[in-house]
């Protein structure tokens, strides 16, 4: 997801800091408290036009169940969680602390964030790298950013099987219900 990569790239570069996030979330949280879901949809429309990483954070934390999902046109389409008081000071502090922790880890390990096809990522990975894969689940709603099907899943399996390093694969097997 390019928006997630963009967010972490901003954290890595210092363009998003805990202080910047606190100020932004406090300001937008006040607007959410005053205007309710109207403000959420305003931010969602703005994000879909401009793709600002802080708007992405806001939507992720104020949207239904913290989900990230996009329609076929690439627009973020999660509905509001219906909690206008969402950004209480304690919740903002929790988010800010998570950003501080992520920033510390990212900068200590010199992570590099890339938005590219998984085949390219696996091909360019060194045996000492760890690859984390979390593809959309087959037979579930798959329009999180783009399509995913059995052919893509089999290709991922084959590429990871041939990779000489380590990987983590988060996937879904089936649902009997």
Short mmCIF file of C-alpha atoms in Angstrom, two decimals:
data_model
loop_
_atom_site.label_atom_id
_atom_site.label_comp_id
_atom_site.label_asym_id
_atom_site.label_seq_id
_atom_site.Cartn_x
_atom_site.Cartn_y
_atom_site.Cartn_z
CA UNK A 1 0.00 0.00 0.00
CA UNK A 2 1.71 3.21 -1.12
CA UNK A 3 -0.02 5.29 1.56
CA UNK A 4 1.34 3.12 4.37
CA UNK A 5 4.82 3.22 2.82
CA UNK A 6 4.51 7.00 2.46
CA UNK A 7 3.50 7.38 6.12
CA UNK A 8 6.49 5.40 7.40
CA UNK A 9 8.82 7.19 4.97
CA UNK A 10 7.66 10.49 6.49
CA UNK A 11 8.37 9.13 9.98
CA UNK A 12 11.81 7.91 8.89
CA UNK A 13 12.72 11.27 7.35
CA UNK A 14 11.47 13.31 10.32
CA UNK A 15 8.69 14.99 8.34
CA UNK A 16 6.31 13.35 10.82
CA UNK A 17 7.48 13.55 14.42
CA UNK A 18 5.59 12.82 17.64
CA UNK A 19 5.19 16.57 18.17
CA UNK A 20 3.81 17.18 14.69
CA UNK A 21 1.41 14.24 15.07
CA UNK A 22 0.21 15.48 18.47
CA UNK A 23 -0.52 18.96 17.15
CA UNK A 24 -2.29 17.61 14.06
CA UNK A 25 -4.39 14.99 15.89
CA UNK A 26 -5.33 17.43 18.65
CA UNK A 27 -6.45 20.03 16.12
CA UNK A 28 -8.35 17.60 13.91
CA UNK A 29 -9.76 15.82 16.97
CA UNK A 30 -11.24 19.13 18.15
CA UNK A 31 -12.84 19.60 14.75
CA UNK A 32 -14.18 16.05 14.88
CA UNK A 33 -15.69 16.69 18.29
CA UNK A 34 -17.34 19.89 17.02
CA UNK A 35 -18.49 18.72 13.59
CA UNK A 36 -18.77 14.94 14.04
CA UNK A 37 -18.73 12.62 11.08
CA UNK A 38 -18.96 15.56 8.67
CA UNK A 39 -15.35 16.34 9.58
CA UNK A 40 -14.28 12.72 9.12
CA UNK A 41 -15.67 12.71 5.58
CA UNK A 42 -14.05 16.09 4.90
CA UNK A 43 -10.65 14.60 5.86
CA UNK A 44 -11.39 11.46 3.84
CA UNK A 45 -12.16 13.55 0.74
CA UNK A 46 -9.05 15.66 1.31
CA UNK A 47 -6.91 12.53 1.67
CA UNK A 48 -8.33 11.05 -1.51
CA UNK A 49 -7.38 14.28 -3.33
CA UNK A 50 -3.98 15.07 -1.79
CA UNK A 51 -2.78 11.85 -0.02
CA UNK A 52 -1.27 13.56 3.03
CA UNK A 53 0.24 10.98 5.43
CA UNK A 54 -1.20 12.65 8.55
CA UNK A 55 -4.67 12.50 7.02
CA UNK A 56 -4.05 8.78 6.42
CA UNK A 57 -3.21 8.38 10.12
CA UNK A 58 -6.34 10.29 11.13
CA UNK A 59 -8.55 8.14 8.90
CA UNK A 60 -6.99 4.93 10.14
CA UNK A 61 -7.62 5.93 13.76
CA UNK A 62 -11.07 7.50 13.25
CA UNK A 63 -12.43 5.02 10.72
CA UNK A 64 -14.43 1.91 11.43
CA UNK A 65 -12.32 -0.70 13.28
CA UNK A 66 -9.04 0.93 12.20
CA UNK A 67 -9.45 -0.66 8.78
CA UNK A 68 -7.61 0.33 5.64
CA UNK A 69 -9.55 -0.27 2.44
CA UNK A 70 -9.72 1.36 -0.97
CA UNK A 71 -12.27 1.24 -3.76
CA UNK A 72 -11.43 0.29 -7.34
CA UNK A 73 -10.58 3.91 -8.14
CA UNK A 74 -8.01 3.98 -5.32
CA UNK A 75 -10.15 6.06 -2.93
CA UNK A 76 -10.05 5.36 0.80
CA UNK A 77 -13.59 4.23 1.60
CA UNK A 78 -13.85 3.18 5.25
CA UNK A 79 -16.84 4.73 7.05
CA UNK A 80 -16.59 6.79 10.23
CA UNK A 81 -16.45 4.87 13.53
CA UNK A 82 -19.19 7.11 14.99
CA UNK A 83 -17.08 8.21 17.97
CA UNK A 84 -16.66 11.99 17.69
CA UNK A 85 -14.71 12.02 20.99
CA UNK A 86 -12.20 9.64 19.36
CA UNK A 87 -9.14 11.85 19.86
CA UNK A 88 -9.24 12.33 23.61
CA UNK A 89 -5.87 13.47 25.02
CA UNK A 90 -5.04 9.97 26.30
CA UNK A 91 -5.67 8.43 22.87
CA UNK A 92 -3.59 11.11 21.14
CA UNK A 93 -0.79 10.40 23.62
CA UNK A 94 -1.01 6.67 22.85
CA UNK A 95 -0.68 7.37 19.10
CA UNK A 96 2.16 9.84 19.67
CA UNK A 97 4.01 7.27 21.80
CA UNK A 98 3.59 4.69 19.03
CA UNK A 99 5.05 7.12 16.50
CA UNK A 100 7.96 7.89 18.84
CA UNK A 101 8.67 4.18 19.24
CA UNK A 102 8.39 3.50 15.50
CA UNK A 103 10.68 6.44 14.72
CA UNK A 104 13.29 5.18 17.17
CA UNK A 105 13.21 1.65 15.73
CA UNK A 106 13.21 2.84 12.11
CA UNK A 107 16.17 5.15 12.64
CA UNK A 108 18.15 2.67 14.73
CA UNK A 109 17.92 -0.03 12.08
CA UNK A 110 18.02 2.20 9.00
CA UNK A 111 14.95 0.66 7.40
CA UNK A 112 14.28 1.47 3.78
CA UNK A 113 10.65 1.71 2.68
CA UNK A 114 9.78 0.92 -0.92
CA UNK A 115 6.51 0.65 -2.78
CA UNK A 116 7.03 -1.96 -5.46
CA UNK A 117 5.78 -5.30 -6.75
CA UNK A 118 6.42 -8.19 -4.36
CA UNK A 119 8.39 -10.04 -7.04
CA UNK A 120 10.88 -7.16 -7.23
CA UNK A 121 11.14 -7.03 -3.44
CA UNK A 122 11.88 -10.75 -3.14
CA UNK A 123 14.29 -10.70 -6.09
CA UNK A 124 16.28 -7.80 -4.60
CA UNK A 125 16.30 -9.10 -1.01
CA UNK A 126 19.51 -10.42 0.50
CA UNK A 127 19.59 -13.72 2.39
CA UNK A 128 20.12 -11.71 5.60
CA UNK A 129 16.87 -9.76 5.05
CA UNK A 130 13.54 -10.69 6.56
CA UNK A 131 10.57 -10.21 4.26
CA UNK A 132 7.14 -9.60 5.79
CA UNK A 133 4.19 -10.39 3.51
CA UNK A 134 0.56 -9.62 4.33
CA UNK A 135 -1.37 -10.10 1.08
CA UNK A 136 -5.13 -9.72 0.81
CA UNK A 137 -6.97 -12.91 1.67
CA UNK A 138 -8.31 -15.09 -1.12
CA UNK A 139 -12.10 -15.49 -1.13
CA UNK A 140 -12.43 -12.41 1.05
CA UNK A 141 -12.97 -8.78 0.11
CA UNK A 142 -9.75 -7.96 -1.79
CA UNK A 143 -10.04 -4.34 -2.88
CA UNK A 144 -7.74 -3.01 -0.15
CA UNK A 145 -5.66 -1.29 -2.78
CA UNK A 146 -5.61 -3.53 -5.80
CA UNK A 147 -6.76 -7.01 -6.77
CA UNK A 148 -5.39 -10.28 -5.48
CA UNK A 149 -6.28 -13.73 -6.74
CA UNK A 150 -5.16 -17.36 -6.70
CA UNK A 151 -2.56 -16.73 -9.42
CA UNK A 152 -0.99 -13.93 -7.34
CA UNK A 153 -1.08 -16.12 -4.21
CA UNK A 154 0.63 -19.04 -6.03
CA UNK A 155 3.27 -16.70 -7.46
CA UNK A 156 3.98 -15.32 -3.98
CA UNK A 157 4.27 -18.88 -2.63
CA UNK A 158 6.70 -19.86 -5.40
CA UNK A 159 8.84 -16.73 -4.99
CA UNK A 160 9.04 -17.10 -1.19
CA UNK A 161 9.81 -20.82 -1.50
CA UNK A 162 12.78 -20.01 -3.74
CA UNK A 163 14.02 -17.18 -1.49
CA UNK A 164 17.15 -18.16 0.46
CA UNK A 165 16.41 -15.84 3.38
CA UNK A 166 13.73 -15.67 6.02
CA UNK A 167 10.17 -14.45 5.62
CA UNK A 168 6.96 -14.00 7.57
CA UNK A 169 3.69 -14.65 5.76
CA UNK A 170 0.40 -13.49 7.24
CA UNK A 171 -2.42 -15.18 5.39
CA UNK A 172 -5.82 -16.78 5.75
CA UNK A 173 -6.53 -20.42 5.05
CA UNK A 174 -10.32 -20.70 4.96
CA UNK A 175 -13.55 -20.02 6.76
CA UNK A 176 -16.07 -22.81 7.30
CA UNK A 177 -18.75 -20.29 8.26
#
